[in-house]
Structures are given as structure tokens and as C-alpha cells.
PDB file of N, CA, C and O in Angstrom:
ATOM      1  N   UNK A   1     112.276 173.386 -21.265  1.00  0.00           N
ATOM      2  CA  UNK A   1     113.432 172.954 -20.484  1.00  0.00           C
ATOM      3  C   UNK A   1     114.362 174.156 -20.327  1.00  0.00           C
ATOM      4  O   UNK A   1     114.734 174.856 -21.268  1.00  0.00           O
ATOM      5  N   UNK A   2     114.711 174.332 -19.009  1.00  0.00           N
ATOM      6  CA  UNK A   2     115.703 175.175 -18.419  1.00  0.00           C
ATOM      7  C   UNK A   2     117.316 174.914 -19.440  1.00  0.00           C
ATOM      8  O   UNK A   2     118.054 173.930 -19.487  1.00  0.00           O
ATOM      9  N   UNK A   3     117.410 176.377 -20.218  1.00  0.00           N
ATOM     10  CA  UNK A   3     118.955 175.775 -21.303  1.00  0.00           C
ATOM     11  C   UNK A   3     120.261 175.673 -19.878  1.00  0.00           C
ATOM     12  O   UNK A   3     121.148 174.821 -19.885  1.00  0.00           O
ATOM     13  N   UNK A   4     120.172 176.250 -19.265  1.00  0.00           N
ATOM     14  CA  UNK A   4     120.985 176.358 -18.293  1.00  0.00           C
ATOM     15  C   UNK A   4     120.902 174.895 -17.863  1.00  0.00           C
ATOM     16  O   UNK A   4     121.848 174.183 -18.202  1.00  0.00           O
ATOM     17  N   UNK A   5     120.050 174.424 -17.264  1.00  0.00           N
ATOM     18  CA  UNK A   5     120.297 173.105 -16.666  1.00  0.00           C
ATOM     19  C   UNK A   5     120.473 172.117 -17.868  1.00  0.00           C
ATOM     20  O   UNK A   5     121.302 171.221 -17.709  1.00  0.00           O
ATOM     21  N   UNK A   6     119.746 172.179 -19.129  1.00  0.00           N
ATOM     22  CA  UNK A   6     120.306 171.461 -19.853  1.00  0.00           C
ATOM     23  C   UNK A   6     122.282 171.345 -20.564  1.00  0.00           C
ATOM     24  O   UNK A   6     122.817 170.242 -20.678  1.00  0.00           O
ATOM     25  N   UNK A   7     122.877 172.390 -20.857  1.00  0.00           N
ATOM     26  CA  UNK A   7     124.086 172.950 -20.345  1.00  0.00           C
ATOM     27  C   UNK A   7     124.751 171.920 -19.905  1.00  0.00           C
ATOM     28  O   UNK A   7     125.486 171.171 -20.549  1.00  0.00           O
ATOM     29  N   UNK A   8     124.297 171.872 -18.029  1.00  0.00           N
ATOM     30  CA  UNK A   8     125.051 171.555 -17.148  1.00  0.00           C
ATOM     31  C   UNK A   8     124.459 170.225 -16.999  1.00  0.00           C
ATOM     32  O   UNK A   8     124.757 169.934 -15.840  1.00  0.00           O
ATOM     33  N   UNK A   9     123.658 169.041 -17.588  1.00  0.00           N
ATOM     34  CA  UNK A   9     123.388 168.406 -18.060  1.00  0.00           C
ATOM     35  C   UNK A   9     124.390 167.103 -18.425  1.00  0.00           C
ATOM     36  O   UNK A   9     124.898 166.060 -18.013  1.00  0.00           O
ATOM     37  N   UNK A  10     124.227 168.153 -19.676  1.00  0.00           N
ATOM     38  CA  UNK A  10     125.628 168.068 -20.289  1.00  0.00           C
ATOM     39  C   UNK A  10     126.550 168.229 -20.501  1.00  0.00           C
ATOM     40  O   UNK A  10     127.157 167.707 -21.437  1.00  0.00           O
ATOM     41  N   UNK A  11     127.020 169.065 -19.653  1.00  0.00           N
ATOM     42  CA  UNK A  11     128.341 168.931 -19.241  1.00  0.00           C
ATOM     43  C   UNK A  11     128.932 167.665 -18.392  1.00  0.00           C
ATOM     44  O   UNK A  11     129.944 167.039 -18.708  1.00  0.00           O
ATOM     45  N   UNK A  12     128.115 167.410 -17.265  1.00  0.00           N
ATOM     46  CA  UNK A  12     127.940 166.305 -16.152  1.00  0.00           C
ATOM     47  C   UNK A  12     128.142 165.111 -17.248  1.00  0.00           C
ATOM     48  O   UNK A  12     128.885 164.246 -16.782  1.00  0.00           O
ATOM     49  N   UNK A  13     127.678 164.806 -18.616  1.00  0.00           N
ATOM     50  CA  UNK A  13     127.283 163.905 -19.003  1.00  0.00           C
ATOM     51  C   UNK A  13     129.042 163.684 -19.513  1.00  0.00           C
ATOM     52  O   UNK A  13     129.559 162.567 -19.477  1.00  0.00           O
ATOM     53  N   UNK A  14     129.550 164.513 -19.818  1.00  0.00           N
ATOM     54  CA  UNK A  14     130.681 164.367 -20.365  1.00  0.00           C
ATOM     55  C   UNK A  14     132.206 164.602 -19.362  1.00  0.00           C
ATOM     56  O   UNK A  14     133.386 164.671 -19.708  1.00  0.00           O
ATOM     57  N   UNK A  15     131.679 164.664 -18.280  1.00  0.00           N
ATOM     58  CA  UNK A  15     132.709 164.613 -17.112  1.00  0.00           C
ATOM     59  C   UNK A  15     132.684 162.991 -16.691  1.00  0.00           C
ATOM     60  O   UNK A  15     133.622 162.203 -16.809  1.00  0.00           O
ATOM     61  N   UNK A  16     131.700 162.789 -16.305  1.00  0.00           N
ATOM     62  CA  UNK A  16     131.280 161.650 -16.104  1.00  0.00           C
ATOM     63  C   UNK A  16     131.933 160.343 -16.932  1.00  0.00           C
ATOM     64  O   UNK A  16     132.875 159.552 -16.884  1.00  0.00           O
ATOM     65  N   UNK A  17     130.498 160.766 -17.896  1.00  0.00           N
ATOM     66  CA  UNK A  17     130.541 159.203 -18.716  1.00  0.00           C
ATOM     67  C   UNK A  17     131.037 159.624 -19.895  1.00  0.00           C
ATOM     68  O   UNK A  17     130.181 159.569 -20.778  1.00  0.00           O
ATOM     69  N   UNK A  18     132.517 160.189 -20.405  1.00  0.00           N
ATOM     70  CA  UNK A  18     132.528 160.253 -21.780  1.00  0.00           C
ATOM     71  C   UNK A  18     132.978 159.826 -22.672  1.00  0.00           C
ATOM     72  O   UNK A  18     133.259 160.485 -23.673  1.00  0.00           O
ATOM     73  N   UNK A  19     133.214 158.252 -22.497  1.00  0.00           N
ATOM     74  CA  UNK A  19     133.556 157.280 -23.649  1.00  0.00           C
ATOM     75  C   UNK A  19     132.270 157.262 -23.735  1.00  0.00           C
ATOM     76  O   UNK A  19     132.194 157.233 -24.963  1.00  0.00           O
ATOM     77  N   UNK A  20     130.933 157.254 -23.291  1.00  0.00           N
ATOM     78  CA  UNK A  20     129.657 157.094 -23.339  1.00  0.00           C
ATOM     79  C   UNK A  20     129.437 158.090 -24.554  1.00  0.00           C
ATOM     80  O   UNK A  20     129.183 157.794 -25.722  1.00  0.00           O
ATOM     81  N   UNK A  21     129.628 159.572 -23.883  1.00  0.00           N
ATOM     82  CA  UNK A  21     128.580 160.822 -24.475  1.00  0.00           C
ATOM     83  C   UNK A  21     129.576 160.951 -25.876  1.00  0.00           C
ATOM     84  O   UNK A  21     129.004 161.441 -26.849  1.00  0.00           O
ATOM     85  N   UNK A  22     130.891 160.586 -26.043  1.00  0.00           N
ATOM     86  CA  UNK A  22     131.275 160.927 -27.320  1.00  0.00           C
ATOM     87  C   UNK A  22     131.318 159.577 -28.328  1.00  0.00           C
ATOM     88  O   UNK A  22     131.942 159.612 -29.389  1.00  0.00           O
ATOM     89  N   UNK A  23     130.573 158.367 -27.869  1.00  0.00           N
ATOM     90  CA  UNK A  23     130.277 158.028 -28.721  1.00  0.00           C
ATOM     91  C   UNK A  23     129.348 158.579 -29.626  1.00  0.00           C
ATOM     92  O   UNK A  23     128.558 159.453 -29.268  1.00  0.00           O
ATOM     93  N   UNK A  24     129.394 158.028 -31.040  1.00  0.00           N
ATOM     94  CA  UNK A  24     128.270 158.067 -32.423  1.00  0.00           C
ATOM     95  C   UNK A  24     127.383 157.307 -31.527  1.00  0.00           C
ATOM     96  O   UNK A  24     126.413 157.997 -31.213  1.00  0.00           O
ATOM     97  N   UNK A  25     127.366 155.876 -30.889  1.00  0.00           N
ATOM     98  CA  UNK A  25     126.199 154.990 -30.793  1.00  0.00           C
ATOM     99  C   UNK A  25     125.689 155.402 -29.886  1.00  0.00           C
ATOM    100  O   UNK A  25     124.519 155.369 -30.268  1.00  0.00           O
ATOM    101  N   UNK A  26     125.664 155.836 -28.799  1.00  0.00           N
ATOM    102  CA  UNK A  26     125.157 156.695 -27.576  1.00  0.00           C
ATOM    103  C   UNK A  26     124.871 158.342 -27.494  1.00  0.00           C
ATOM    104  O   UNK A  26     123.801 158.794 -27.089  1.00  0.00           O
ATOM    105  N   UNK A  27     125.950 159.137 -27.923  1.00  0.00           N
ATOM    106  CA  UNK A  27     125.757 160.201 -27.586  1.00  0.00           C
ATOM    107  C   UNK A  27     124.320 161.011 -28.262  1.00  0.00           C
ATOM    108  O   UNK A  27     124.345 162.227 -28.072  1.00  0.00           O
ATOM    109  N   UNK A  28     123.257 160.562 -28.913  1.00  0.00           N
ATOM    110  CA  UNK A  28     122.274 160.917 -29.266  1.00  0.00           C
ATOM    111  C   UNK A  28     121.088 160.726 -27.975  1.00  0.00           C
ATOM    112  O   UNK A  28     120.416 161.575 -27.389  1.00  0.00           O
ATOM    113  N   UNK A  29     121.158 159.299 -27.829  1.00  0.00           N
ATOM    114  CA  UNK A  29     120.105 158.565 -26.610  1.00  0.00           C
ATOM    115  C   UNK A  29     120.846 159.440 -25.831  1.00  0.00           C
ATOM    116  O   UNK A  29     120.267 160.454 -26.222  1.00  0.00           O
ATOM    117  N   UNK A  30     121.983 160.026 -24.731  1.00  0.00           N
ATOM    118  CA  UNK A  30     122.240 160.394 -23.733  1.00  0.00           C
ATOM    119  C   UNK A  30     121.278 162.098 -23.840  1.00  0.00           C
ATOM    120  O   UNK A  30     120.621 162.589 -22.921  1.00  0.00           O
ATOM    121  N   UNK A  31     121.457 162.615 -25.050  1.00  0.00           N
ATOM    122  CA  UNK A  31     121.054 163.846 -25.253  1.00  0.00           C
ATOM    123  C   UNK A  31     119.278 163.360 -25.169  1.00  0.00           C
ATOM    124  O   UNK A  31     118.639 163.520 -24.129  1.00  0.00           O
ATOM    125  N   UNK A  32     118.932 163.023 -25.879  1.00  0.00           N
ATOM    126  CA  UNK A  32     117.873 162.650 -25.708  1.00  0.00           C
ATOM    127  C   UNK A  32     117.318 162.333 -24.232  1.00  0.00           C
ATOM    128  O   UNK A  32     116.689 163.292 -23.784  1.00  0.00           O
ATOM    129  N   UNK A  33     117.377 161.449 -23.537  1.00  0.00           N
ATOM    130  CA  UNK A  33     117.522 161.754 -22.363  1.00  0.00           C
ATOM    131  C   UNK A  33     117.451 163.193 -21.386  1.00  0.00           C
ATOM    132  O   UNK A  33     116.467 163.729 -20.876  1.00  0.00           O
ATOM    133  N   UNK A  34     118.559 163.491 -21.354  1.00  0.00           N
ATOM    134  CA  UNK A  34     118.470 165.129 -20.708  1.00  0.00           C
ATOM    135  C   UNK A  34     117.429 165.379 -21.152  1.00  0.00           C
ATOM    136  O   UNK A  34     116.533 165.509 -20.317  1.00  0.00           O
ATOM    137  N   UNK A  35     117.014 165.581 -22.790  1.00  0.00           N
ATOM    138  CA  UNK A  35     116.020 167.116 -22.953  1.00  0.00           C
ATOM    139  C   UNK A  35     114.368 166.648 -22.828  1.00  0.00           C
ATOM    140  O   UNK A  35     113.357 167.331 -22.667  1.00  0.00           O
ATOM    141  N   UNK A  36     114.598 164.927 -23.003  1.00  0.00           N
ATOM    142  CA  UNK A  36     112.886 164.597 -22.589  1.00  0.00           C
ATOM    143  C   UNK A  36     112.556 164.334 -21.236  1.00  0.00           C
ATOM    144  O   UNK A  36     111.489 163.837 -20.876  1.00  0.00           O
ATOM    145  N   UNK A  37     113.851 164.806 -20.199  1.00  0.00           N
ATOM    146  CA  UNK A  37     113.311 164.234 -18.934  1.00  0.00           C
ATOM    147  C   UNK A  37     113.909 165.643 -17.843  1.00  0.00           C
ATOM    148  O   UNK A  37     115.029 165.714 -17.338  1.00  0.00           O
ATOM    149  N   UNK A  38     112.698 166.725 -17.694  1.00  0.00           N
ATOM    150  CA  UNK A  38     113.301 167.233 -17.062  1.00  0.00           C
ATOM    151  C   UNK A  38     113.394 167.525 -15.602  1.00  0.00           C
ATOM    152  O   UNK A  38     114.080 168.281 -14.914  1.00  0.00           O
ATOM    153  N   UNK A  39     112.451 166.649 -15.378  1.00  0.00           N
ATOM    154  CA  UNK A  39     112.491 166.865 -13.440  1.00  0.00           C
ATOM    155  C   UNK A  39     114.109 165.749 -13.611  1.00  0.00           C
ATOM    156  O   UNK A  39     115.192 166.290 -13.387  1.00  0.00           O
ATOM    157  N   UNK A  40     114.074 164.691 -13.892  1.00  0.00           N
ATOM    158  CA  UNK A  40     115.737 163.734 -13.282  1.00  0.00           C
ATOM    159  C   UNK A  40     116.563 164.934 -14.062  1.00  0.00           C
ATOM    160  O   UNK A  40     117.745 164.746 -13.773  1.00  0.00           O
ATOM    161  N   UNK A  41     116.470 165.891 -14.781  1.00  0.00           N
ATOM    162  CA  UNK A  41     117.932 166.572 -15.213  1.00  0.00           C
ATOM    163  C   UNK A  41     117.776 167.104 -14.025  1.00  0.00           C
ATOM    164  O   UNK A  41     118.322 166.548 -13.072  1.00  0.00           O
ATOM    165  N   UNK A  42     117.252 167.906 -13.889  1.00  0.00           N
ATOM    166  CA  UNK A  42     117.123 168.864 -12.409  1.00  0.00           C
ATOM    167  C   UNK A  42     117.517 167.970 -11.355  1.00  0.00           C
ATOM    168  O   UNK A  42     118.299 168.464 -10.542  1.00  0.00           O
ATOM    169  N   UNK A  43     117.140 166.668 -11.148  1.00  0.00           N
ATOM    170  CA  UNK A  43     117.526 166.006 -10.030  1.00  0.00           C
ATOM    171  C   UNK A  43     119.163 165.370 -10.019  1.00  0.00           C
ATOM    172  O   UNK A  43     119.803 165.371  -8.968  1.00  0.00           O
ATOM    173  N   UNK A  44     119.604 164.967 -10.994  1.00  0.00           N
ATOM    174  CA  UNK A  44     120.820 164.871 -11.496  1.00  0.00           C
ATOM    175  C   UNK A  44     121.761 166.010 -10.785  1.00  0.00           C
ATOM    176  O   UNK A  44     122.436 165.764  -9.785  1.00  0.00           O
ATOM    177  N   UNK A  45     121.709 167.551 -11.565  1.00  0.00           N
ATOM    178  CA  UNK A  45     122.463 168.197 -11.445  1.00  0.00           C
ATOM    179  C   UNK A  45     122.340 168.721  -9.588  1.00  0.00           C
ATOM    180  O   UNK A  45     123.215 169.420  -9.077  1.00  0.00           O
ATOM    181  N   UNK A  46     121.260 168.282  -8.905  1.00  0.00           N
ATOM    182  CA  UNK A  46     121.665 168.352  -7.695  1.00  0.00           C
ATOM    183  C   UNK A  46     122.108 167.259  -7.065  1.00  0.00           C
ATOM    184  O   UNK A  46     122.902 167.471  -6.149  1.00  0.00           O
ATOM    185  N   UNK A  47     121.810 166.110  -7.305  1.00  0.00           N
ATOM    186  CA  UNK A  47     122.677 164.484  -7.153  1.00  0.00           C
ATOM    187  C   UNK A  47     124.266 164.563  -7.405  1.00  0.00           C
ATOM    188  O   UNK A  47     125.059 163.820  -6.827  1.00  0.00           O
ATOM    189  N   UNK A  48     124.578 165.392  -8.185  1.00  0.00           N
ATOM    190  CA  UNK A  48     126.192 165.567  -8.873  1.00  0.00           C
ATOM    191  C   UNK A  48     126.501 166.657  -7.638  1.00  0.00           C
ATOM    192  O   UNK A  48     127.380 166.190  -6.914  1.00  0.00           O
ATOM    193  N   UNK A  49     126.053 167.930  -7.196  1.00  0.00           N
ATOM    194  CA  UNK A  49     126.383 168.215  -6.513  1.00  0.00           C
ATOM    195  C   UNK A  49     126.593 168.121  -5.159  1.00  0.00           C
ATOM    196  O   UNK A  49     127.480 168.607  -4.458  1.00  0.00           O
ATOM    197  N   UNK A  50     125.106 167.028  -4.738  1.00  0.00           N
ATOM    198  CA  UNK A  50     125.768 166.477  -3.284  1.00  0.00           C
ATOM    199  C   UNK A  50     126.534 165.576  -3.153  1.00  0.00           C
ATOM    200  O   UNK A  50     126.766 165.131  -2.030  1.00  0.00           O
ATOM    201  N   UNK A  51     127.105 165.089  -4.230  1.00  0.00           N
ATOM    202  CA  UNK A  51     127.810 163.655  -4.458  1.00  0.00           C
ATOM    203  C   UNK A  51     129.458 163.277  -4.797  1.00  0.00           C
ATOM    204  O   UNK A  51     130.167 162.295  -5.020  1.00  0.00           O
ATOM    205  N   UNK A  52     129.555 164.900  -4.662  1.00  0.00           N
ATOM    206  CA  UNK A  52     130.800 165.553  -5.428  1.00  0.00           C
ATOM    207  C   UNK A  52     131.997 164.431  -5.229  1.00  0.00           C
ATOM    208  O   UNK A  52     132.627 163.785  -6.066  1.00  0.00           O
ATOM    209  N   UNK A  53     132.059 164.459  -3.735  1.00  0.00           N
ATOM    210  CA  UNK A  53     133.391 163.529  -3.468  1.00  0.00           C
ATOM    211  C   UNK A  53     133.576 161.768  -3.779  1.00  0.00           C
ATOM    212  O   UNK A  53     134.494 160.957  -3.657  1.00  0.00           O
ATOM    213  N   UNK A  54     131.731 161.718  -4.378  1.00  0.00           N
ATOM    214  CA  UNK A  54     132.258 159.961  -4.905  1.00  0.00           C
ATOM    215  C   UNK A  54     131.802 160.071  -6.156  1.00  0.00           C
ATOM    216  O   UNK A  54     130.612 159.948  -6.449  1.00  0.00           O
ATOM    217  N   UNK A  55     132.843 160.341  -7.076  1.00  0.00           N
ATOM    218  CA  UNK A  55     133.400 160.054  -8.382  1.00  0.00           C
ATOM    219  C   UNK A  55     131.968 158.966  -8.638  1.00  0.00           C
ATOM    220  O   UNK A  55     130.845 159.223  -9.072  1.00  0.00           O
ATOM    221  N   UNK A  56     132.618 157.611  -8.135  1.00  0.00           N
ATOM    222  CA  UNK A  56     132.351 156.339  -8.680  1.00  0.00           C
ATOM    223  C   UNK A  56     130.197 156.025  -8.563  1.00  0.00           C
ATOM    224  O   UNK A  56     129.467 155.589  -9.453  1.00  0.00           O
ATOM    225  N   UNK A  57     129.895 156.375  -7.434  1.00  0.00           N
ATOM    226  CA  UNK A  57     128.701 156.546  -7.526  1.00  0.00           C
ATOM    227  C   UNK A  57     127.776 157.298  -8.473  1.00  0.00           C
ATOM    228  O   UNK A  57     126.651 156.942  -8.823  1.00  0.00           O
ATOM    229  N   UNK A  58     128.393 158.325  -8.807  1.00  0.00           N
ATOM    230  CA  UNK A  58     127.439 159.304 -10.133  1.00  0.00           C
ATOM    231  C   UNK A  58     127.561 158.347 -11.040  1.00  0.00           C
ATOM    232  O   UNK A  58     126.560 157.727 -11.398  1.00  0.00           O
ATOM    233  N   UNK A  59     128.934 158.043 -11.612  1.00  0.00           N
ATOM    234  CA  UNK A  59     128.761 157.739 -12.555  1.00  0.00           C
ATOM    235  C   UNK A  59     128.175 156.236 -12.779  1.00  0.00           C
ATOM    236  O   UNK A  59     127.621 155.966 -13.844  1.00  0.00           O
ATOM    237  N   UNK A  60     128.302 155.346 -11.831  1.00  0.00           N
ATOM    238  CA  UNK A  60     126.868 154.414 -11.635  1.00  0.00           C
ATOM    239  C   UNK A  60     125.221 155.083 -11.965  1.00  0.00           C
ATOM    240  O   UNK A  60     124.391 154.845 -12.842  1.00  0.00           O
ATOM    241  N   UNK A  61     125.244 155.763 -11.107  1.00  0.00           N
ATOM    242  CA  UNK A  61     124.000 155.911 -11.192  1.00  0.00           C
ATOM    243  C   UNK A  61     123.334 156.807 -12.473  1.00  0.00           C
ATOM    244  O   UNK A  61     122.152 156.634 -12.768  1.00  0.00           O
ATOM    245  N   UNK A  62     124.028 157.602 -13.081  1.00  0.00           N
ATOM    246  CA  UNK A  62     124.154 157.934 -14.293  1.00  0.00           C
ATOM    247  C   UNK A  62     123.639 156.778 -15.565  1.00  0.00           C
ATOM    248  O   UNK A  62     122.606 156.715 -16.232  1.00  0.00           O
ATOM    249  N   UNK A  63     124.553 156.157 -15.539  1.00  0.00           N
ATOM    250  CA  UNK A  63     124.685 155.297 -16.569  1.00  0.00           C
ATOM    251  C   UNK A  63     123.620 154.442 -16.381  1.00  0.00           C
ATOM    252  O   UNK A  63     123.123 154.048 -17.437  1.00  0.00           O
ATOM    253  N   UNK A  64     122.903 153.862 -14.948  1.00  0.00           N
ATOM    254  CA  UNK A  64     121.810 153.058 -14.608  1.00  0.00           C
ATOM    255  C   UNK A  64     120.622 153.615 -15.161  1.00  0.00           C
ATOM    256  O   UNK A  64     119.836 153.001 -15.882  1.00  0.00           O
ATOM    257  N   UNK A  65     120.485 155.213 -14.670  1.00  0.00           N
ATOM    258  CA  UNK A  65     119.058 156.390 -15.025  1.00  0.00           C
ATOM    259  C   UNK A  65     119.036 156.175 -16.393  1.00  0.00           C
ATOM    260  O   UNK A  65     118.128 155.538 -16.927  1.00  0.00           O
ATOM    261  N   UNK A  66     120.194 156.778 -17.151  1.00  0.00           N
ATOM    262  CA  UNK A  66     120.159 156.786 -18.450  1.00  0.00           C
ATOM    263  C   UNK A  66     119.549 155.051 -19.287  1.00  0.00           C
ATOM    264  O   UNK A  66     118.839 155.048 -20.292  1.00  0.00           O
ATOM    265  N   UNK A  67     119.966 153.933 -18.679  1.00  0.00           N
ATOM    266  CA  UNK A  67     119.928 153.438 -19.562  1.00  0.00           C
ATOM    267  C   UNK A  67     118.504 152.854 -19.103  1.00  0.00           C
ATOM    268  O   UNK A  67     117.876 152.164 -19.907  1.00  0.00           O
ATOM    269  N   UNK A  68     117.981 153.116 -17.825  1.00  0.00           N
ATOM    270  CA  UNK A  68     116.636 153.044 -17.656  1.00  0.00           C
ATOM    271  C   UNK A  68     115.570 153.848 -18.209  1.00  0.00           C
ATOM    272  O   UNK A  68     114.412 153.440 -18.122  1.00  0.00           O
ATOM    273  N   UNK A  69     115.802 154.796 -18.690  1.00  0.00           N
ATOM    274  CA  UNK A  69     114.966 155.671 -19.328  1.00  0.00           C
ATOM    275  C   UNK A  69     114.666 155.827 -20.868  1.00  0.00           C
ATOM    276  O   UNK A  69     113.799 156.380 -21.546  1.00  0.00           O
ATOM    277  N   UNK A  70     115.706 155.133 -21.078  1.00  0.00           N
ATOM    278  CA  UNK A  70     115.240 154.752 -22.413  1.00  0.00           C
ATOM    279  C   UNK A  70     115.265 153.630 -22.531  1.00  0.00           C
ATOM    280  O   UNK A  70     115.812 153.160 -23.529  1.00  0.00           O
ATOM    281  N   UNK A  71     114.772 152.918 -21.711  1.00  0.00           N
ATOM    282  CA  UNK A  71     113.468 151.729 -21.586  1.00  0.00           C
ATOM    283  C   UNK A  71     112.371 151.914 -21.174  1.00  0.00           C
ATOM    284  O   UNK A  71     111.526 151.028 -21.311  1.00  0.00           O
ATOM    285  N   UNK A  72     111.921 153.684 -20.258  1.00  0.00           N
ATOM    286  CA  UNK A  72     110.905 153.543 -20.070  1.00  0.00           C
ATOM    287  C   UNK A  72     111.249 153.187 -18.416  1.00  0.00           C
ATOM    288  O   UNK A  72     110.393 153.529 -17.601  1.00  0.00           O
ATOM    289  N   UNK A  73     112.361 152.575 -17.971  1.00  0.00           N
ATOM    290  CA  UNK A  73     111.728 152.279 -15.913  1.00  0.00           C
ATOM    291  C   UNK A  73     112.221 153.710 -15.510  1.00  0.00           C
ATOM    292  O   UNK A  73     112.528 154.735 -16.118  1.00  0.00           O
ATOM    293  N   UNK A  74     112.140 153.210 -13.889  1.00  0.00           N
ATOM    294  CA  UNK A  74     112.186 154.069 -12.984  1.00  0.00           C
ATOM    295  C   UNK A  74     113.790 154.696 -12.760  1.00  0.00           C
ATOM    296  O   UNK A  74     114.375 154.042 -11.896  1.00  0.00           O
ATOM    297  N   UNK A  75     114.449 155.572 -13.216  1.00  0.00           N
ATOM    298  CA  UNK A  75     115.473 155.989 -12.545  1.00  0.00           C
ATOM    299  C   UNK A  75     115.358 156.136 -10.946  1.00  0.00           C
ATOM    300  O   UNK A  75     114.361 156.074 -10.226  1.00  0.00           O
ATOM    301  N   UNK A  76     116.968 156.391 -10.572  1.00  0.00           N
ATOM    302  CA  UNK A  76     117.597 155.645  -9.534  1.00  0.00           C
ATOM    303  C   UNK A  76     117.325 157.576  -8.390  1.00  0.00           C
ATOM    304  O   UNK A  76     116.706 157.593  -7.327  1.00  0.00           O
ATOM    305  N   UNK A  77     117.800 158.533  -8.864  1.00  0.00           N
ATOM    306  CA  UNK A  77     117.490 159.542  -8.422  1.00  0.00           C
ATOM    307  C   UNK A  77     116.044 160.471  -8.529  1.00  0.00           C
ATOM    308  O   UNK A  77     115.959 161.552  -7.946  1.00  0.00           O
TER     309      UNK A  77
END
């Protein structure tokens, strides 16, 4: 995995969603996430950038990918 995109990853993760990423009960699964999935990180950090001006959509779809993926479905990007 690209450390750079992981990084910016996580950074995204904590702009975003970060009553999420600084929880104890989450912020492990969110990391987890990023570093076992790296085509959606890559797709993410260009989703965040074409998406810039709606706030409210990333962080939907964020929180949907994430919590689909550690179930195993299909993320949204």
C-alpha cells in the first residue's frame, strides 16, 4: 500500500468522520479498512477530491463503504 495515499486516507478519515475515527470503538476497524482495501483508498481519495464542495455526501458515503466493508459488501465508490 501506497504510505502516501494511506496518509491521506487518513487524514480524509478524520476531516470527515471524526467522532467516528477518534473513537476507541471504531477508530481501529476505520484503519483497518484503509490498509486492507487498497483500490477504494485510491478511489476514496479521488471521490473526496471531486466531491470537494458537498461536505455532506463524502461523508455519507464514507461511513456507508466503511461500514460495508467490514461486512464484506460492495462499497458505494
Amino acid at each position: 500500500m501506497n504510505t502516501d495515499n494511506t496518509n491521506k486516507a487518513v487524514n480524509i478519515a478524520k476531516e470527515y468522520i471524526p467522532r467516528f475515527f477518534n473513537s476507541d470503538n471504531y477508530k481501529w476497524n476505520i484503519l483497518q479498512v484503509i490498509m486492507d482495501n487498497e483500490k477504494w483508498t485510491n478511489d476514496l481519495i479521488n471521490f473526496v477530491e471531486k466531491n470537494k464542495d458537498n461536505r455532506t455526501i463524502i461523508i455519507q458515503t464514507i461511513m456507508h463503504d466503511i461500514g460495508g466493508l467490514m461486512r464484506n459488501d460492495l462499497p458505494r465508490i
